[in-house]
Amino acid sequence: MRIDAVELSVVRLPLVRPFETSFGRMSAREFVLVAARQDGVTGWGECVADVDPYYSSETTATSWHVLAKYLVPSVLGAEIEHPRLLHGFWKRVRGHRMAKAALEMAAWDLHARLERLPLCEVLGGTARPIAAGVSIGIHETPAALVERVQSELAEGYRRVKIKIKPGWDRAPVEAIRETCGDIALMVDANAAYQASDADVLAELDRFHLMMIEQPLDYDDLVQHARLQPSLGTPICLDESITGPQAALDALDLEACRIINIKPGRMGGFGPSLAVHAIAQERDIPLWHGGMLESGIGRAHNLHLSTLPGFVLPGDVAASRRYFVPDLIDPPIEVAPDGTIAVPAGPGTGVTPMPDRLRAATLHTERFCA
Ligand code: OSB
Ligand code: MG
């Protein structure tokens, strides 16, 4: 492929309801959207970096900077044999994985559209209904949380994940177990605990959670490896798994038993496929994470979720939990059985509605070969 033009936009979409995690409260997504063009065909990519450097060090502004100054100029007019090679091609640019992923995933979408194939096939998956779970933020009270959980269960979702932090952990989990029984339940701490909190985390064992996601610091594999043997609950790593090397290190150290894949966190589909292969070989269950994406990023996530290693329900839920309207139409919906259909290709099968994109765009810049 040879990308002849790239358009970068900063898009702002208010969230249907604020989302609170241990690192803060989000009420809107403001992100860079990438459109990569060749011969009049467009591939789309959504950058998952947030305005604030809280989940990761990248932000909307840093991703724009790195895309506009380094990544986009490096691909314009260049002969690219396959999008899977892009991540290696950008090795000289250290870090900035979310920025890299946004352009790399636009290139994968473009490649699939030029080949007239659904993205999932190009990635090595097969279209199948994707089991959907929900990620529920920190609430004012356990009662308010329980109400939210019940309404999500009524929609059919197959797994509930709640956000926890010190002081908001045992009580909400206990309230859910008391009212909702034996549902598939897990917690995500977003790195809010310290090694010295091992006792608090071990207390959660009695609730038979599917896993505890990223209890300790975002770059700390060693402490997770020390913590895991003291817990009955499997640790799942999110923030810590920045790519294939981190996955190998985490598994060698036995720092986790489950991995959450987010292509944005790892630099794109190329590194995600490598982590998928590692997990398959070592029999490590995977699930697909979410970053409050619009329908563009959500569709990418669904296509990747068709690979066989994704055996647990992901954080890939219906558009209406996040944005009304979504950038895409029709929106992503969940079926009563708690699954989501992969949009039919070519590519991701979804495109932003021009009027909605225009209304949500704060700034745009075109780059041509
Ligand atoms: O840790 O998985 C996370 C959202 C933003 C940043 C980090 C995370 C999340 C979620 C929401 O949990 C997942 C989603 O519904 O998209
Ligand atoms: Mg997480």
Short mmCIF file of C-alpha atoms and ligand atoms in Angstrom, two decimals:
data_model
loop_
_atom_site.label_atom_id
_atom_site.label_comp_id
_atom_site.label_asym_id
_atom_site.label_seq_id
_atom_site.Cartn_x
_atom_site.Cartn_y
_atom_site.Cartn_z
CA MET A 1 0.00 0.00 0.00
CA ARG A 2 1.00 3.60 -0.49
CA ILE A 3 -0.86 6.14 1.67
CA ASP A 4 -1.29 9.33 -0.37
CA ALA A 5 -3.01 11.52 2.23
CA VAL A 6 -3.71 11.56 5.95
CA GLU A 7 -6.19 13.72 7.77
CA LEU A 8 -5.88 14.21 11.52
CA SER A 9 -8.79 15.62 13.51
CA VAL A 10 -9.35 16.32 17.18
CA VAL A 11 -12.85 15.11 17.96
CA ARG A 12 -14.80 15.79 21.14
CA LEU A 13 -17.72 13.63 22.24
CA PRO A 14 -19.47 14.09 25.60
CA LEU A 15 -20.01 10.82 27.49
CA VAL A 16 -23.61 9.79 28.21
CA ARG A 17 -22.63 9.65 31.88
CA PRO A 18 -19.36 10.44 33.67
CA PHE A 19 -16.98 7.51 34.18
CA GLU A 20 -14.98 7.46 37.41
CA THR A 21 -11.89 5.33 38.02
CA SER A 22 -9.20 5.33 40.68
CA PHE A 23 -7.29 7.90 38.61
CA GLY A 24 -10.13 10.35 38.03
CA ARG A 25 -13.46 11.19 36.49
CA MET A 26 -14.04 11.52 32.74
CA SER A 27 -17.07 13.26 31.30
CA ALA A 28 -16.04 13.48 27.64
CA ARG A 29 -13.62 11.90 25.21
CA GLU A 30 -11.40 14.23 23.22
CA PHE A 31 -9.24 12.25 20.85
CA VAL A 32 -7.35 12.26 17.59
CA LEU A 33 -9.11 10.57 14.69
CA VAL A 34 -6.96 9.43 11.76
CA ALA A 35 -8.15 9.09 8.17
CA ALA A 36 -5.57 7.46 5.87
CA ARG A 37 -6.28 7.54 2.14
CA GLN A 38 -5.13 5.72 -0.96
CA ASP A 39 -6.80 5.90 -4.39
CA GLY A 40 -9.94 7.46 -2.90
CA VAL A 41 -10.33 4.69 -0.27
CA THR A 42 -10.16 5.72 3.42
CA GLY A 43 -9.04 3.74 6.46
CA TRP A 44 -9.93 5.04 9.92
CA GLY A 45 -8.11 4.92 13.24
CA GLU A 46 -9.00 6.29 16.67
CA CYS A 47 -6.35 7.31 19.18
CA VAL A 48 -7.22 6.15 22.69
CA ALA A 49 -5.07 8.74 24.49
CA ASP A 50 -7.04 10.98 26.82
CA VAL A 51 -6.63 14.73 27.43
CA ASP A 52 -5.00 13.94 30.79
CA PRO A 53 -1.93 11.72 31.31
CA TYR A 54 -3.57 9.59 34.01
CA TYR A 55 -4.19 6.16 32.48
CA SER A 56 -0.96 6.51 30.50
CA SER A 57 1.65 9.19 29.91
CA GLU A 58 0.28 9.91 26.44
CA THR A 59 -2.33 12.60 25.90
CA THR A 60 -4.43 13.92 23.04
CA ALA A 61 -1.86 16.68 22.57
CA THR A 62 1.20 14.38 22.61
CA SER A 63 -0.45 11.95 20.19
CA TRP A 64 -1.22 14.82 17.80
CA HIS A 65 2.37 16.06 18.05
CA VAL A 66 3.94 12.66 17.40
CA LEU A 67 1.52 11.80 14.61
CA ALA A 68 1.86 15.15 12.83
CA LYS A 69 5.60 15.57 13.23
CA TYR A 70 6.94 12.00 12.97
CA LEU A 71 4.54 9.18 12.14
CA VAL A 72 2.41 10.67 9.36
CA PRO A 73 5.37 12.18 7.43
CA SER A 74 7.18 8.82 7.62
CA VAL A 75 4.40 6.94 5.81
CA LEU A 76 3.18 9.51 3.25
CA GLY A 77 3.99 8.28 -0.24
CA ALA A 78 6.07 5.40 1.11
CA GLU A 79 5.62 1.87 -0.22
CA ILE A 80 4.33 -0.15 2.76
CA GLU A 81 4.37 -3.86 2.11
CA HIS A 82 1.96 -4.65 4.94
CA PRO A 83 0.56 -2.70 7.94
CA ARG A 84 1.99 -5.34 10.28
CA LEU A 85 5.45 -3.93 9.48
CA LEU A 86 4.65 -0.39 10.60
CA HIS A 87 5.35 -0.88 14.29
CA GLY A 88 8.91 -2.06 13.54
CA PHE A 89 9.31 0.73 11.00
CA TRP A 90 8.64 3.24 13.79
CA LYS A 91 11.10 1.69 16.24
CA ARG A 92 13.21 4.86 16.28
CA VAL A 93 10.29 6.72 17.88
CA ARG A 94 10.31 5.49 21.47
CA GLY A 95 7.04 4.96 23.26
CA HIS A 96 4.02 6.90 22.00
CA ARG A 97 2.25 3.63 21.42
CA MET A 98 -1.24 5.15 21.36
CA ALA A 99 -0.20 7.56 18.62
CA LYS A 100 1.41 4.71 16.67
CA ALA A 101 -1.64 2.50 17.10
CA ALA A 102 -4.02 5.14 15.74
CA LEU A 103 -2.17 5.40 12.42
CA GLU A 104 -1.26 1.70 12.28
CA MET A 105 -4.91 0.70 12.77
CA ALA A 106 -6.04 3.19 10.12
CA ALA A 107 -3.52 1.53 7.80
CA TRP A 108 -4.90 -1.95 8.64
CA ASP A 109 -8.42 -0.72 7.91
CA LEU A 110 -7.25 0.85 4.63
CA HIS A 111 -5.38 -2.33 3.67
CA ALA A 112 -8.46 -4.49 4.37
CA ARG A 113 -10.70 -2.11 2.38
CA LEU A 114 -8.31 -2.12 -0.57
CA GLU A 115 -8.34 -5.94 -0.46
CA ARG A 116 -12.15 -5.84 -0.06
CA LEU A 117 -11.92 -8.09 3.01
CA PRO A 118 -13.36 -7.70 6.50
CA LEU A 119 -10.68 -6.52 8.93
CA CYS A 120 -11.17 -9.60 11.13
CA GLU A 121 -10.09 -11.88 8.26
CA VAL A 122 -7.01 -9.81 7.53
CA LEU A 123 -6.12 -10.03 11.24
CA GLY A 124 -6.47 -13.83 11.22
CA GLY A 125 -9.86 -14.06 12.94
CA THR A 126 -13.26 -15.25 11.82
CA ALA A 127 -16.46 -13.22 12.26
CA ARG A 128 -18.38 -14.58 15.28
CA PRO A 129 -20.62 -12.98 17.89
CA ILE A 130 -18.44 -11.33 20.54
CA ALA A 131 -19.32 -11.86 24.21
CA ALA A 132 -19.77 -8.42 25.75
CA GLY A 133 -19.05 -7.22 29.27
CA VAL A 134 -19.41 -3.84 30.93
CA SER A 135 -17.00 -1.71 32.91
CA ILE A 136 -18.79 0.28 35.60
CA GLY A 137 -17.22 3.28 37.29
CA ILE A 138 -17.00 4.22 40.94
CA HIS A 139 -20.39 5.33 42.32
CA GLU A 140 -21.50 7.46 45.25
CA THR A 141 -22.86 4.49 47.19
CA PRO A 142 -22.97 0.70 46.87
CA ALA A 143 -26.76 0.96 46.41
CA ALA A 144 -26.38 3.27 43.41
CA LEU A 145 -23.79 0.89 41.96
CA VAL A 146 -26.05 -2.14 42.43
CA GLU A 147 -28.83 -0.37 40.56
CA ARG A 148 -26.48 0.27 37.67
CA VAL A 149 -25.27 -3.36 37.67
CA GLN A 150 -28.84 -4.63 37.58
CA SER A 151 -29.74 -2.48 34.62
CA GLU A 152 -26.65 -3.69 32.70
CA LEU A 153 -27.48 -7.31 33.50
CA ALA A 154 -30.99 -6.70 32.17
CA GLU A 155 -29.40 -5.66 28.86
CA GLY A 156 -27.83 -9.12 28.64
CA TYR A 157 -24.18 -8.32 29.38
CA ARG A 158 -22.22 -11.44 30.23
CA ARG A 159 -19.75 -10.03 32.72
CA VAL A 160 -19.58 -7.09 35.07
CA LYS A 161 -16.38 -5.29 35.94
CA ILE A 162 -16.37 -2.60 38.57
CA LYS A 163 -13.70 -0.04 39.24
CA ILE A 164 -12.17 -0.14 42.70
CA LYS A 165 -9.75 1.96 44.75
CA PRO A 166 -8.66 1.93 48.39
CA GLY A 167 -11.81 2.55 50.42
CA TRP A 168 -14.11 1.47 47.55
CA ASP A 169 -13.45 -2.25 47.21
CA ARG A 170 -14.94 -4.70 49.70
CA ALA A 171 -18.25 -2.87 50.24
CA PRO A 172 -19.27 -2.54 46.56
CA VAL A 173 -18.25 -6.12 45.76
CA GLU A 174 -20.15 -7.43 48.77
CA ALA A 175 -23.24 -5.41 47.83
CA ILE A 176 -23.21 -6.85 44.31
CA ARG A 177 -22.72 -10.43 45.51
CA GLU A 178 -25.59 -10.00 48.01
CA THR A 179 -28.05 -8.65 45.45
CA CYS A 180 -26.95 -10.18 42.15
CA GLY A 181 -25.65 -13.55 43.33
CA ASP A 182 -23.15 -15.58 41.41
CA ILE A 183 -22.72 -13.33 38.34
CA ALA A 184 -19.45 -13.19 36.40
CA LEU A 185 -17.81 -10.37 38.34
CA MET A 186 -14.35 -8.80 38.33
CA VAL A 187 -12.67 -5.64 39.59
CA ASP A 188 -10.21 -3.16 38.07
CA ALA A 189 -8.00 -1.04 40.33
CA ASN A 190 -6.10 0.89 37.64
CA ALA A 191 -2.91 0.66 39.68
CA ALA A 192 -4.39 2.21 42.85
CA TYR A 193 -2.91 -0.21 45.41
CA GLN A 194 0.53 -0.78 46.86
CA ALA A 195 2.36 -3.97 47.70
CA SER A 196 1.56 -3.28 51.38
CA ASP A 197 -2.17 -3.57 50.56
CA ALA A 198 -1.88 -7.31 49.88
CA ASP A 199 -4.14 -8.13 52.86
CA VAL A 200 -6.94 -5.88 51.62
CA LEU A 201 -6.75 -7.50 48.19
CA ALA A 202 -6.65 -11.02 49.65
CA GLU A 203 -9.88 -10.23 51.50
CA LEU A 204 -11.59 -10.10 48.12
CA ASP A 205 -10.84 -13.80 47.55
CA ARG A 206 -14.02 -14.81 49.34
CA PHE A 207 -16.13 -13.15 46.65
CA HIS A 208 -14.81 -15.49 43.94
CA LEU A 209 -14.01 -12.77 41.44
CA MET A 210 -12.98 -13.81 37.93
CA MET A 211 -9.89 -11.65 38.29
CA ILE A 212 -8.47 -8.47 39.74
CA GLU A 213 -7.16 -6.15 37.05
CA GLN A 214 -3.97 -4.12 37.50
CA PRO A 215 -3.93 -3.82 41.30
CA LEU A 216 -0.40 -2.36 41.52
CA ASP A 217 1.62 0.22 39.65
CA TYR A 218 1.44 0.57 35.88
CA ASP A 219 5.06 -0.43 35.29
CA ASP A 220 5.60 -2.81 38.16
CA LEU A 221 5.79 -6.46 37.13
CA VAL A 222 7.96 -7.58 40.03
CA GLN A 223 5.53 -6.51 42.76
CA HIS A 224 2.65 -8.12 40.87
CA ALA A 225 4.68 -11.33 40.76
CA ARG A 226 5.13 -11.10 44.53
CA LEU A 227 1.46 -10.38 45.07
CA GLN A 228 -0.06 -13.10 42.87
CA PRO A 229 0.88 -16.11 45.10
CA SER A 230 -0.77 -14.41 48.10
CA LEU A 231 -4.11 -14.13 46.27
CA GLY A 232 -6.59 -16.82 45.28
CA THR A 233 -7.97 -14.43 42.66
CA PRO A 234 -6.10 -14.37 39.35
CA ILE A 235 -4.36 -11.09 38.50
CA CYS A 236 -5.04 -9.69 35.04
CA LEU A 237 -2.62 -7.07 33.78
CA ASP A 238 -3.74 -4.09 31.72
CA GLU A 239 -1.47 -1.01 32.06
CA SER A 240 1.66 -3.12 32.60
CA ILE A 241 1.39 -5.01 29.31
CA THR A 242 2.86 -2.51 26.88
CA GLY A 243 3.77 -5.07 24.24
CA PRO A 244 5.10 -8.58 23.53
CA GLN A 245 8.23 -8.16 25.66
CA ALA A 246 6.23 -7.03 28.68
CA ALA A 247 3.86 -9.98 28.14
CA LEU A 248 6.77 -12.44 28.04
CA ASP A 249 8.32 -10.88 31.14
CA ALA A 250 5.01 -10.88 33.03
CA LEU A 251 4.39 -14.54 32.21
CA ASP A 252 7.97 -15.59 33.01
CA LEU A 253 7.63 -13.83 36.37
CA GLU A 254 4.10 -15.24 36.89
CA ALA A 255 2.95 -11.68 37.55
CA CYS A 256 -0.49 -12.43 36.08
CA ARG A 257 -2.68 -15.32 34.91
CA ILE A 258 -4.82 -13.34 32.46
CA ILE A 259 -4.03 -10.56 29.97
CA ASN A 260 -6.21 -7.74 28.71
CA ILE A 261 -5.34 -6.64 25.17
CA LYS A 262 -5.83 -3.04 24.10
CA PRO A 263 -4.15 -2.35 20.80
CA GLY A 264 -3.81 1.35 21.67
CA ARG A 265 -1.76 0.53 24.77
CA MET A 266 0.61 -1.74 22.84
CA GLY A 267 1.22 0.27 19.69
CA GLY A 268 -1.36 -1.29 17.38
CA PHE A 269 -2.55 -4.56 15.90
CA GLY A 270 0.97 -5.78 15.06
CA PRO A 271 2.11 -5.96 18.72
CA SER A 272 -1.38 -7.13 19.75
CA LEU A 273 -1.13 -10.10 17.38
CA ALA A 274 2.27 -10.91 18.86
CA VAL A 275 0.84 -10.88 22.41
CA HIS A 276 -2.07 -13.00 21.19
CA ALA A 277 0.39 -15.58 19.84
CA ILE A 278 2.32 -15.62 23.14
CA ALA A 279 -0.89 -16.10 25.13
CA GLN A 280 -2.05 -18.89 22.81
CA GLU A 281 1.24 -20.71 23.19
CA ARG A 282 1.20 -20.44 26.98
CA ASP A 283 -2.49 -21.07 27.42
CA ILE A 284 -3.16 -17.67 28.96
CA PRO A 285 -6.77 -16.43 28.63
CA LEU A 286 -7.21 -13.10 26.88
CA TRP A 287 -9.97 -10.55 26.71
CA HIS A 288 -10.27 -7.32 24.80
CA GLY A 289 -10.15 -4.13 26.85
CA GLY A 290 -11.85 -0.83 26.08
CA MET A 291 -10.90 2.83 26.28
CA LEU A 292 -14.33 4.46 25.96
CA GLU A 293 -13.90 4.45 22.18
CA SER A 294 -16.36 5.87 19.69
CA GLY A 295 -17.83 3.47 17.15
CA ILE A 296 -14.66 3.72 15.06
CA GLY A 297 -12.34 2.33 17.73
CA ARG A 298 -15.07 0.02 19.01
CA ALA A 299 -15.36 -1.61 15.56
CA HIS A 300 -11.59 -2.17 15.48
CA ASN A 301 -11.84 -3.83 18.90
CA LEU A 302 -14.64 -6.13 17.75
CA HIS A 303 -12.68 -7.28 14.71
CA LEU A 304 -9.61 -8.10 16.81
CA SER A 305 -11.82 -9.88 19.37
CA THR A 306 -12.70 -12.53 16.75
CA LEU A 307 -9.26 -14.15 17.17
CA PRO A 308 -9.39 -17.47 19.03
CA GLY A 309 -7.38 -16.38 22.07
CA PHE A 310 -10.11 -13.99 23.21
CA VAL A 311 -11.95 -16.47 25.40
CA LEU A 312 -13.36 -14.14 28.05
CA PRO A 313 -16.01 -11.40 27.60
CA GLY A 314 -14.40 -8.06 26.77
CA ASP A 315 -15.00 -4.40 27.62
CA VAL A 316 -16.60 -4.01 24.21
CA ALA A 317 -20.13 -2.79 24.87
CA ALA A 318 -22.92 -1.02 22.96
CA SER A 319 -22.42 2.54 21.66
CA ARG A 320 -25.29 3.86 23.73
CA ARG A 321 -23.45 3.25 26.99
CA TYR A 322 -20.98 5.91 25.86
CA PHE A 323 -22.21 8.29 23.15
CA VAL A 324 -25.62 9.26 21.84
CA PRO A 325 -25.35 9.70 18.97
CA ASP A 326 -22.16 7.78 18.15
CA LEU A 327 -20.01 8.93 15.24
CA ILE A 328 -21.22 5.89 13.31
CA ASP A 329 -24.70 4.92 12.20
CA PRO A 330 -26.08 2.38 12.88
CA PRO A 331 -24.49 2.31 16.33
CA ILE A 332 -22.96 -0.83 17.88
CA GLU A 333 -25.68 -2.73 19.73
CA VAL A 334 -25.77 -5.64 22.15
CA ALA A 335 -28.12 -8.57 21.47
CA PRO A 336 -30.32 -9.96 24.27
CA ASP A 337 -27.86 -12.87 24.62
CA GLY A 338 -25.11 -10.42 25.56
CA THR A 339 -23.16 -10.65 22.31
CA ILE A 340 -22.23 -8.03 19.75
CA ALA A 341 -22.09 -8.69 16.02
CA VAL A 342 -18.89 -7.75 14.22
CA PRO A 343 -19.76 -5.09 11.62
CA ALA A 344 -19.52 -6.63 8.14
CA GLY A 345 -16.50 -5.40 6.14
CA PRO A 346 -14.73 -4.40 3.99
CA GLY A 347 -12.32 -3.10 6.63
CA THR A 348 -13.99 -2.33 9.94
CA GLY A 349 -17.30 -1.93 8.11
CA VAL A 350 -17.99 1.40 9.81
CA THR A 351 -17.42 5.02 8.74
CA PRO A 352 -18.13 8.26 10.63
CA MET A 353 -21.30 10.07 9.59
CA PRO A 354 -19.96 13.24 7.91
CA ASP A 355 -22.38 15.62 9.66
CA ARG A 356 -21.68 14.17 13.10
CA LEU A 357 -17.96 14.17 12.52
CA ARG A 358 -18.10 17.81 11.42
CA ALA A 359 -20.13 18.79 14.48
CA ALA A 360 -17.72 17.02 16.85
CA THR A 361 -14.46 18.18 15.24
CA LEU A 362 -12.44 20.86 17.02
CA HIS A 363 -9.50 20.98 14.63
CA THR A 364 -8.35 19.27 11.42
CA GLU A 365 -5.16 19.15 9.42
CA ARG A 366 -4.47 17.46 6.04
CA PHE A 367 -1.15 15.96 5.08
CA CYS A 368 -0.45 14.99 1.46
CA ALA A 369 2.34 12.99 -0.14
O1 OSB B 1 -8.66 0.35 32.76
O2 OSB B 1 -9.85 -0.72 31.41
C1 OSB B 1 -9.50 0.36 31.88
C2 OSB B 1 -11.58 3.21 30.45
C3 OSB B 1 -10.62 4.18 30.28
C4 OSB B 1 -9.33 3.92 30.67
C5 OSB B 1 -9.01 2.68 31.21
C6 OSB B 1 -9.97 1.69 31.35
C7 OSB B 1 -11.28 1.98 30.99
C8 OSB B 1 -12.39 1.05 31.18
C9 OSB B 1 -13.60 1.25 30.32
O3 OSB B 1 -12.43 0.20 32.03
C10 OSB B 1 -13.73 0.23 29.27
C11 OSB B 1 -14.79 0.60 28.26
O4 OSB B 1 -15.96 0.42 28.56
O5 OSB B 1 -14.41 1.09 27.16
MG MG B 2 -8.10 -1.66 33.12
#
